[in-house]
Amino acid sequence: MHKSHKLMGTIALVAIGALTFAGCSGGGEGAPSDGGNPATGEPIVVAALSGLTFFPEAPQAVQAVFDDYNAAGGLDGRPIEYNVFDDKTDPAASATAAQDALSSDAVALVGGSSLLDCAVNHTTWEENDIVSIQGTGVDPYCFATPNIAPTNTGPFFDTFATLYYGSEELGYENICAVIVPDEAASKAAYEQAFDAWSEATGNELAYLDASLVRGQASYAGNVSNLKSQDCDAIFMNEVGDAVIGLLGEASNQGISLPFLVLTSCYSDQFAASAAYGGDIYLPAEWAPYGDTSIDGVEEWAQTMDAHGVPKTSFAQGGYLAAQYFIDILESIDGDITRESFTAAAKGMTEPIDSPMAQAPYIFGDADFHQPNNTAYPVVLRAGTSEWESLGPLLVGDDLGWQYTTVPAS
């Protein structure tokens, strides 16, 4: 669903090189006009900013779709050229990468996946009239500004959804939380998600530790503090390996309480590494990737397996971002330029359906874009290494979700 809401020293430049992921192919939804001959015409340039340390699969999945599209003829014989700039999860590097992306003459940004791209660069995208179909939107500006429309739900809706499932479906009454608040806008967005959950359910967190920093060396103190609380489940908002670290420390200190985590943990790699004595729940942002009986998931899984892209939620987001881009691209009459693509994206009135997505995608002309606010709960049972799909589908608009905002600038 698409919502509109009115939003109220010297640093050395870091050179960012364009990275091209080669050798992947996957099926885009759009039908290439050339009917099967490889595209050899003038390239249509597309860019993305990604924190490749955290999100390598998203741009790999984008490239998979584009390579297949190009092999089948592209758009009237024109291939898509995809340049990915690593923002290194550093604000200065991200700002430099944004200028490099603009200098590449990209018509749009597709499949970006970063912890800070939107916060650092959303004004740059607006000033240069370029739109971003984000593969993995993370910071709140991805969901609260006019030129960015993520395919994913993001960590703030994920927070609401996993807490809602924990209290309303699993019956946990005393949920404790250990979080990385990040910068002020993200801290406020997490607080907003907690408040939305409280208003929707009547529950409140039993304990909140907001002292974590990304990449901290030890969680011993945090876990020790948790042990002194009356918790029946623990929520954590960290990414993959950091969650593994806290789970390991919990095990060391004799904790086996269920954990409620975010979609960033939804991968085969995480499942194989967790080795935790309690259940781990999270909200899948699209149809669960392990359920290949769903047509869209089967096609996606075949593409990822055939071309060596790890199957993760991030790869789902990149794959869908590329498909949505192609759908919008093929709607354009006339020249393909940054201006014409932006006009086509913001001029959308009909959403794009995908069998893998729980909610249709639309960009459109609005002050902010949060087209996806659905989640499908899954679990990693204690002592196992495979995710189990649970359901039911959680739809934010039906449950009292409040759309993410950012402080007025």
Short mmCIF file of C-alpha atoms in Angstrom, two decimals:
data_model
loop_
_atom_site.label_atom_id
_atom_site.label_comp_id
_atom_site.label_asym_id
_atom_site.label_seq_id
_atom_site.Cartn_x
_atom_site.Cartn_y
_atom_site.Cartn_z
CA MET A 1 0.00 0.00 0.00
CA HIS A 2 1.20 3.46 -0.87
CA LYS A 3 0.80 6.23 1.68
CA SER A 4 1.38 9.98 1.40
CA HIS A 5 2.45 12.01 4.41
CA LYS A 6 3.78 15.59 4.70
CA LEU A 7 7.07 15.55 6.56
CA MET A 8 7.53 18.22 8.71
CA GLY A 9 36.19 19.52 10.14
CA THR A 10 38.24 18.18 7.02
CA ILE A 11 37.51 14.69 5.86
CA ALA A 12 39.67 13.03 3.27
CA LEU A 13 37.66 11.93 0.29
CA VAL A 14 37.53 8.20 -0.19
CA ALA A 15 37.69 7.07 -3.76
CA ILE A 16 34.93 4.61 -4.57
CA GLY A 17 35.27 2.44 -7.61
CA ALA A 18 32.31 1.13 -9.60
CA LEU A 19 31.91 -2.57 -8.99
CA THR A 20 30.37 -4.81 -11.61
CA PHE A 21 29.01 -8.23 -10.66
CA ALA A 22 29.40 -10.52 -13.64
CA GLY A 23 28.30 -13.95 -14.68
CA CYS A 24 24.79 -13.94 -13.17
CA SER A 25 21.47 -14.22 -14.94
CA GLY A 26 17.89 -14.34 -13.83
CA GLY A 27 14.42 -13.74 -15.18
CA GLY A 28 13.07 -10.21 -15.13
CA GLU A 29 9.29 -9.78 -15.35
CA GLY A 30 9.50 -7.53 -18.41
CA ALA A 31 9.53 -9.22 -21.82
CA PRO A 32 12.63 -8.15 -23.78
CA SER A 33 11.56 -6.73 -27.11
CA ASP A 34 14.34 -8.36 -29.11
CA GLY A 35 13.04 -11.89 -28.53
CA GLY A 36 16.33 -13.58 -27.63
CA ASN A 37 19.34 -11.96 -29.32
CA PRO A 38 21.84 -10.52 -26.82
CA ALA A 39 21.59 -6.75 -26.41
CA THR A 40 24.51 -4.92 -27.99
CA GLY A 41 23.17 -1.37 -28.35
CA GLU A 42 23.82 1.75 -26.32
CA PRO A 43 23.73 0.81 -22.63
CA ILE A 44 21.08 2.09 -20.24
CA VAL A 45 23.13 3.01 -17.19
CA VAL A 46 21.86 2.17 -13.70
CA ALA A 47 23.66 2.62 -10.39
CA ALA A 48 23.41 1.64 -6.74
CA LEU A 49 25.06 2.45 -3.45
CA SER A 50 25.53 -0.52 -1.14
CA GLY A 51 27.41 -1.36 2.01
CA LEU A 52 28.99 -4.46 0.52
CA THR A 53 30.34 -5.67 3.85
CA PHE A 54 26.78 -6.16 5.12
CA PHE A 55 24.67 -6.60 1.97
CA PRO A 56 26.61 -8.24 -0.88
CA GLU A 57 23.69 -10.41 -2.07
CA ALA A 58 21.32 -7.58 -3.01
CA PRO A 59 23.40 -6.12 -5.87
CA GLN A 60 24.40 -9.63 -6.97
CA ALA A 61 20.71 -10.48 -7.35
CA VAL A 62 20.10 -7.25 -9.28
CA GLN A 63 22.90 -8.12 -11.66
CA ALA A 64 21.44 -11.60 -12.08
CA VAL A 65 18.17 -10.18 -13.39
CA PHE A 66 19.87 -7.60 -15.60
CA ASP A 67 22.27 -10.10 -17.15
CA ASP A 68 19.41 -12.35 -18.14
CA TYR A 69 17.45 -9.42 -19.51
CA ASN A 70 20.45 -8.34 -21.57
CA ALA A 71 21.04 -11.86 -22.86
CA ALA A 72 17.45 -11.96 -24.08
CA GLY A 73 17.70 -8.68 -25.97
CA GLY A 74 17.40 -5.93 -23.40
CA LEU A 75 15.15 -3.01 -24.24
CA ASP A 76 14.97 -2.75 -28.03
CA GLY A 77 18.48 -4.19 -28.18
CA ARG A 78 19.87 -1.89 -25.47
CA PRO A 79 21.51 -3.62 -22.48
CA ILE A 80 21.34 -2.43 -18.89
CA GLU A 81 24.75 -1.48 -17.48
CA TYR A 82 24.83 -1.80 -13.69
CA ASN A 83 27.43 0.01 -11.59
CA VAL A 84 27.58 -0.57 -7.84
CA PHE A 85 29.45 1.82 -5.55
CA ASP A 86 30.51 0.60 -2.12
CA ASP A 87 29.66 3.22 0.49
CA LYS A 88 31.75 1.34 3.06
CA THR A 89 29.13 2.19 5.70
CA ASP A 90 30.91 5.50 6.13
CA PRO A 91 29.16 8.88 5.67
CA ALA A 92 32.03 10.56 3.82
CA ALA A 93 32.50 7.57 1.52
CA SER A 94 28.75 7.43 0.94
CA ALA A 95 28.59 11.08 -0.12
CA THR A 96 31.49 10.53 -2.51
CA ALA A 97 29.87 7.39 -3.88
CA ALA A 98 26.67 9.35 -4.53
CA GLN A 99 28.57 11.83 -6.71
CA ASP A 100 30.25 8.97 -8.55
CA ALA A 101 26.86 7.38 -9.18
CA LEU A 102 25.51 10.63 -10.59
CA SER A 103 28.62 11.10 -12.74
CA SER A 104 28.02 7.67 -14.28
CA ASP A 105 24.92 9.15 -15.99
CA ALA A 106 22.66 6.64 -14.29
CA VAL A 107 18.98 6.98 -15.12
CA ALA A 108 17.99 5.51 -11.74
CA LEU A 109 19.31 3.84 -8.61
CA VAL A 110 18.31 0.19 -8.27
CA GLY A 111 18.82 -2.36 -5.51
CA GLY A 112 20.79 -0.16 -3.15
CA SER A 113 21.35 -1.76 0.25
CA SER A 114 23.03 0.33 2.90
CA LEU A 115 22.89 1.24 6.56
CA LEU A 116 23.16 4.96 5.82
CA ASP A 117 22.74 5.78 2.11
CA CYS A 118 19.27 7.28 2.50
CA ALA A 119 20.18 9.44 5.50
CA VAL A 120 23.31 10.77 3.82
CA ASN A 121 22.11 11.14 0.25
CA HIS A 122 18.33 11.54 0.07
CA THR A 123 18.65 15.31 -0.50
CA THR A 124 21.22 14.67 -3.26
CA TRP A 125 18.76 12.35 -5.03
CA GLU A 126 16.02 14.97 -4.77
CA GLU A 127 18.22 17.81 -6.03
CA ASN A 128 19.32 15.72 -9.01
CA ASP A 129 15.83 14.39 -9.84
CA ILE A 130 16.83 10.73 -9.63
CA VAL A 131 14.80 7.99 -7.95
CA SER A 132 16.01 5.01 -5.94
CA ILE A 133 14.27 1.62 -5.93
CA GLN A 134 16.00 0.45 -2.78
CA GLY A 135 16.68 -3.27 -2.41
CA THR A 136 17.27 -3.09 1.34
CA GLY A 137 16.19 0.17 2.92
CA VAL A 138 17.56 0.46 6.45
CA ASP A 139 17.68 3.97 7.89
CA PRO A 140 14.39 5.88 8.34
CA TYR A 141 15.03 8.30 5.48
CA CYS A 142 14.56 5.35 3.09
CA PHE A 143 10.90 5.30 4.14
CA ALA A 144 10.20 8.99 4.71
CA THR A 145 11.49 10.94 1.69
CA PRO A 146 10.09 11.49 -1.82
CA ASN A 147 12.75 10.01 -4.14
CA ILE A 148 13.26 6.63 -2.45
CA ALA A 149 10.82 3.69 -2.49
CA PRO A 150 12.25 0.49 -0.97
CA THR A 151 11.07 -2.97 -1.92
CA ASN A 152 11.50 -4.15 1.68
CA THR A 153 9.63 -3.31 4.86
CA GLY A 154 12.71 -2.15 6.76
CA PRO A 155 13.83 -2.62 10.37
CA PHE A 156 11.18 -0.41 11.95
CA PHE A 157 8.18 -2.29 10.60
CA ASP A 158 10.12 -5.52 11.22
CA THR A 159 10.45 -4.43 14.86
CA PHE A 160 6.72 -3.86 15.12
CA ALA A 161 5.90 -7.14 13.37
CA THR A 162 8.23 -9.40 15.36
CA LEU A 163 7.10 -7.85 18.66
CA TYR A 164 3.46 -8.19 17.61
CA TYR A 165 3.95 -11.84 16.75
CA GLY A 166 5.79 -12.43 20.01
CA SER A 167 3.11 -10.92 22.23
CA GLU A 168 -0.08 -11.70 20.30
CA GLU A 169 0.65 -15.08 18.66
CA LEU A 170 3.26 -16.56 21.00
CA GLY A 171 1.91 -15.03 24.20
CA TYR A 172 5.12 -13.52 25.59
CA GLU A 173 4.23 -11.02 28.30
CA ASN A 174 7.69 -9.79 29.32
CA ILE A 175 9.70 -9.02 26.20
CA CYS A 176 13.12 -7.50 26.88
CA ALA A 177 15.00 -5.59 24.19
CA VAL A 178 18.69 -5.05 23.42
CA ILE A 179 19.20 -2.62 20.56
CA VAL A 180 21.63 -0.50 18.59
CA PRO A 181 19.89 2.89 18.45
CA ASP A 182 22.25 4.29 15.77
CA GLU A 183 21.79 8.01 15.04
CA ALA A 184 19.00 10.20 16.44
CA ALA A 185 16.57 9.64 13.55
CA SER A 186 16.85 5.86 13.78
CA LYS A 187 16.52 5.96 17.55
CA ALA A 188 13.31 7.95 17.15
CA ALA A 189 12.04 5.51 14.50
CA TYR A 190 12.63 2.52 16.80
CA GLU A 191 10.84 4.34 19.60
CA GLN A 192 7.97 4.98 17.19
CA ALA A 193 7.84 1.26 16.35
CA PHE A 194 7.81 0.33 20.05
CA ASP A 195 5.01 2.84 20.66
CA ALA A 196 2.98 1.52 17.71
CA TRP A 197 3.27 -2.01 19.10
CA SER A 198 2.26 -0.83 22.56
CA GLU A 199 -0.76 1.04 21.21
CA ALA A 200 -1.82 -1.93 19.07
CA THR A 201 -1.44 -4.56 21.81
CA GLY A 202 -1.45 -2.85 25.19
CA ASN A 203 2.00 -4.31 25.93
CA GLU A 204 5.22 -2.53 26.86
CA LEU A 205 8.81 -3.68 26.88
CA ALA A 206 9.77 -5.19 30.20
CA TYR A 207 13.36 -3.95 29.81
CA LEU A 208 15.25 -1.90 27.21
CA ASP A 209 19.03 -1.81 26.79
CA ALA A 210 19.83 0.76 24.10
CA SER A 211 23.57 0.79 24.76
CA LEU A 212 24.79 -1.45 21.92
CA VAL A 213 27.14 -0.12 19.25
CA ARG A 214 27.68 -1.82 15.92
CA GLY A 215 30.55 -4.27 15.97
CA GLN A 216 31.19 -4.16 19.71
CA ALA A 217 33.70 -6.72 20.91
CA SER A 218 31.75 -8.29 23.79
CA TYR A 219 28.13 -8.69 24.87
CA ALA A 220 28.96 -10.10 28.31
CA GLY A 221 27.72 -7.06 30.20
CA ASN A 222 24.52 -6.78 28.17
CA VAL A 223 23.66 -10.45 28.72
CA SER A 224 24.49 -10.23 32.42
CA ASN A 225 22.01 -7.36 32.74
CA LEU A 226 19.38 -9.38 30.86
CA LYS A 227 19.76 -12.25 33.33
CA SER A 228 18.68 -9.97 36.15
CA GLN A 229 15.40 -9.15 34.37
CA ASP A 230 12.16 -11.13 34.31
CA CYS A 231 12.23 -11.78 30.54
CA ASP A 232 10.31 -14.47 28.70
CA ALA A 233 11.70 -13.43 25.27
CA ILE A 234 14.45 -11.13 23.99
CA PHE A 235 14.26 -8.73 21.04
CA MET A 236 17.45 -7.66 19.25
CA ASN A 237 17.76 -5.38 16.20
CA GLU A 238 21.34 -6.14 15.17
CA VAL A 239 22.51 -7.63 11.84
CA GLY A 240 23.54 -11.28 11.25
CA ASP A 241 26.97 -11.89 12.77
CA ALA A 242 26.36 -9.52 15.68
CA VAL A 243 23.23 -11.48 16.59
CA ILE A 244 25.30 -14.69 16.45
CA GLY A 245 27.72 -13.04 18.89
CA LEU A 246 25.02 -12.14 21.38
CA LEU A 247 23.41 -15.59 21.08
CA GLY A 248 26.79 -17.15 21.82
CA GLU A 249 27.20 -15.01 24.92
CA ALA A 250 23.66 -15.84 26.01
CA SER A 251 24.49 -19.53 25.73
CA ASN A 252 27.70 -19.00 27.71
CA GLN A 253 25.69 -17.43 30.52
CA GLY A 254 23.01 -20.13 30.53
CA ILE A 255 20.22 -18.26 28.69
CA SER A 256 18.03 -20.17 26.25
CA LEU A 257 15.07 -17.78 26.02
CA PRO A 258 13.41 -17.32 22.63
CA PHE A 259 14.79 -14.45 20.55
CA LEU A 260 12.78 -12.10 18.33
CA VAL A 261 15.08 -10.71 15.63
CA LEU A 262 14.88 -8.87 12.30
CA THR A 263 14.87 -10.08 8.71
CA SER A 264 18.61 -9.42 8.38
CA CYS A 265 19.09 -12.81 10.09
CA TYR A 266 16.98 -14.65 7.52
CA SER A 267 19.57 -16.70 5.64
CA ASP A 268 20.87 -20.23 5.37
CA GLN A 269 24.24 -19.02 6.64
CA PHE A 270 22.72 -17.65 9.85
CA ALA A 271 20.70 -20.84 10.40
CA ALA A 272 23.84 -22.95 10.04
CA SER A 273 25.82 -20.77 12.46
CA ALA A 274 23.33 -19.94 15.21
CA ALA A 275 23.69 -23.13 17.35
CA TYR A 276 21.44 -21.67 20.03
CA GLY A 277 19.43 -23.52 22.66
CA GLY A 278 16.23 -21.53 22.15
CA ASP A 279 13.87 -20.70 19.29
CA ILE A 280 14.63 -17.71 17.04
CA TYR A 281 11.71 -15.91 15.38
CA LEU A 282 11.75 -13.25 12.68
CA PRO A 283 9.44 -11.66 10.08
CA ALA A 284 10.08 -12.59 6.44
CA GLU A 285 9.51 -9.48 4.33
CA TRP A 286 8.34 -11.49 1.31
CA ALA A 287 7.08 -15.01 0.73
CA PRO A 288 9.43 -17.24 2.77
CA TYR A 289 12.38 -18.05 0.51
CA GLY A 290 12.38 -21.70 1.52
CA ASP A 291 8.90 -22.31 0.15
CA THR A 292 9.58 -23.10 -3.49
CA SER A 293 5.97 -24.19 -4.01
CA ILE A 294 5.28 -20.48 -4.53
CA ASP A 295 5.90 -19.68 -8.20
CA GLY A 296 7.84 -16.48 -7.62
CA VAL A 297 10.03 -18.06 -4.95
CA GLU A 298 10.81 -21.04 -7.18
CA GLU A 299 11.93 -18.78 -10.03
CA TRP A 300 14.02 -16.67 -7.66
CA ALA A 301 15.61 -19.71 -6.01
CA GLN A 302 16.53 -21.25 -9.36
CA THR A 303 18.18 -17.99 -10.41
CA MET A 304 20.13 -17.66 -7.17
CA ASP A 305 21.27 -21.31 -7.23
CA ALA A 306 22.24 -21.26 -10.90
CA HIS A 307 24.45 -18.22 -10.48
CA GLY A 308 25.96 -18.64 -7.06
CA VAL A 309 24.06 -15.89 -5.25
CA PRO A 310 23.39 -16.79 -1.59
CA LYS A 311 19.69 -17.16 -0.80
CA THR A 312 18.85 -14.44 1.70
CA SER A 313 16.16 -11.85 2.23
CA PHE A 314 18.61 -9.29 0.83
CA ALA A 315 18.79 -11.27 -2.41
CA GLN A 316 15.00 -11.27 -2.58
CA GLY A 317 14.99 -7.48 -2.27
CA GLY A 318 17.59 -6.99 -4.99
CA TYR A 319 15.83 -9.40 -7.34
CA LEU A 320 12.49 -7.62 -6.92
CA ALA A 321 14.08 -4.16 -7.26
CA ALA A 322 15.50 -5.16 -10.65
CA GLN A 323 12.18 -6.57 -11.80
CA TYR A 324 10.30 -3.45 -10.72
CA PHE A 325 12.87 -1.28 -12.52
CA ILE A 326 12.37 -3.22 -15.76
CA ASP A 327 8.60 -2.94 -15.47
CA ILE A 328 8.82 0.84 -15.11
CA LEU A 329 11.50 1.08 -17.81
CA GLU A 330 9.29 -0.67 -20.36
CA SER A 331 6.42 1.72 -19.64
CA ILE A 332 8.37 4.69 -21.01
CA ASP A 333 7.52 6.06 -24.45
CA GLY A 334 10.40 7.90 -26.06
CA ASP A 335 13.93 8.52 -24.86
CA ILE A 336 15.27 6.74 -21.79
CA THR A 337 16.77 9.42 -19.59
CA ARG A 338 17.00 10.17 -15.91
CA GLU A 339 14.16 12.65 -16.33
CA SER A 340 11.90 10.25 -18.23
CA PHE A 341 12.48 7.41 -15.78
CA THR A 342 11.82 9.64 -12.77
CA ALA A 343 8.62 10.85 -14.42
CA ALA A 344 7.53 7.27 -15.12
CA ALA A 345 8.24 6.14 -11.55
CA LYS A 346 6.52 9.10 -9.93
CA GLY A 347 3.68 8.89 -12.45
CA MET A 348 2.76 5.33 -11.46
CA THR A 349 -0.90 4.87 -10.59
CA GLU A 350 -1.13 1.07 -10.79
CA PRO A 351 0.99 -1.15 -8.53
CA ILE A 352 3.22 -3.97 -9.76
CA ASP A 353 2.32 -7.43 -8.52
CA SER A 354 4.86 -10.19 -7.95
CA PRO A 355 4.05 -13.72 -6.72
CA MET A 356 6.96 -13.50 -4.28
CA ALA A 357 5.84 -10.20 -2.73
CA GLN A 358 3.13 -10.10 -0.10
CA ALA A 359 2.23 -6.54 -1.12
CA PRO A 360 2.25 -4.92 -4.58
CA TYR A 361 4.90 -2.30 -5.34
CA ILE A 362 4.27 1.27 -6.38
CA PHE A 363 6.47 4.35 -6.48
CA GLY A 364 4.13 7.22 -7.32
CA ASP A 365 4.23 10.92 -6.50
CA ALA A 366 4.19 11.32 -2.72
CA ASP A 367 6.22 12.78 0.10
CA PHE A 368 7.23 9.32 1.26
CA HIS A 369 6.99 5.71 0.10
CA GLN A 370 6.46 2.60 2.20
CA PRO A 371 4.78 0.22 -0.25
CA ASN A 372 5.60 -2.94 1.71
CA ASN A 373 4.28 -3.35 5.25
CA THR A 374 3.67 -7.09 5.44
CA ALA A 375 5.51 -9.87 7.23
CA TYR A 376 5.32 -13.66 7.34
CA PRO A 377 6.73 -15.09 10.59
CA VAL A 378 9.31 -17.87 10.41
CA VAL A 379 11.27 -19.69 13.12
CA LEU A 380 14.61 -21.42 13.60
CA ARG A 381 13.85 -24.07 16.19
CA ALA A 382 16.35 -24.78 18.95
CA GLY A 383 19.00 -27.23 17.80
CA THR A 384 18.00 -27.10 14.11
CA SER A 385 19.53 -25.41 11.08
CA GLU A 386 16.52 -24.84 8.81
CA TRP A 387 13.90 -22.12 8.90
CA GLU A 388 10.27 -23.16 9.36
CA SER A 389 7.45 -21.03 7.94
CA LEU A 390 4.76 -20.25 10.49
CA GLY A 391 2.37 -17.49 9.45
CA PRO A 392 -0.10 -15.95 9.61
CA LEU A 393 0.63 -13.07 7.25
CA LEU A 394 0.86 -9.85 9.25
CA VAL A 395 -0.40 -6.75 7.44
CA GLY A 396 0.62 -3.50 9.08
CA ASP A 397 -2.40 -1.50 8.00
CA ASP A 398 -4.64 -4.06 9.69
CA LEU A 399 -2.65 -4.19 12.92
CA GLY A 400 -2.14 -0.54 13.79
CA TRP A 401 1.27 0.07 12.22
CA GLN A 402 2.26 3.75 12.16
CA TYR A 403 4.36 4.79 9.18
CA THR A 404 7.96 5.76 9.83
CA THR A 405 8.73 9.47 9.96
CA VAL A 406 11.92 11.50 10.41
CA PRO A 407 12.58 14.77 12.25
CA ALA A 408 11.77 17.90 10.27
CA SER A 409 14.89 19.27 8.59
#
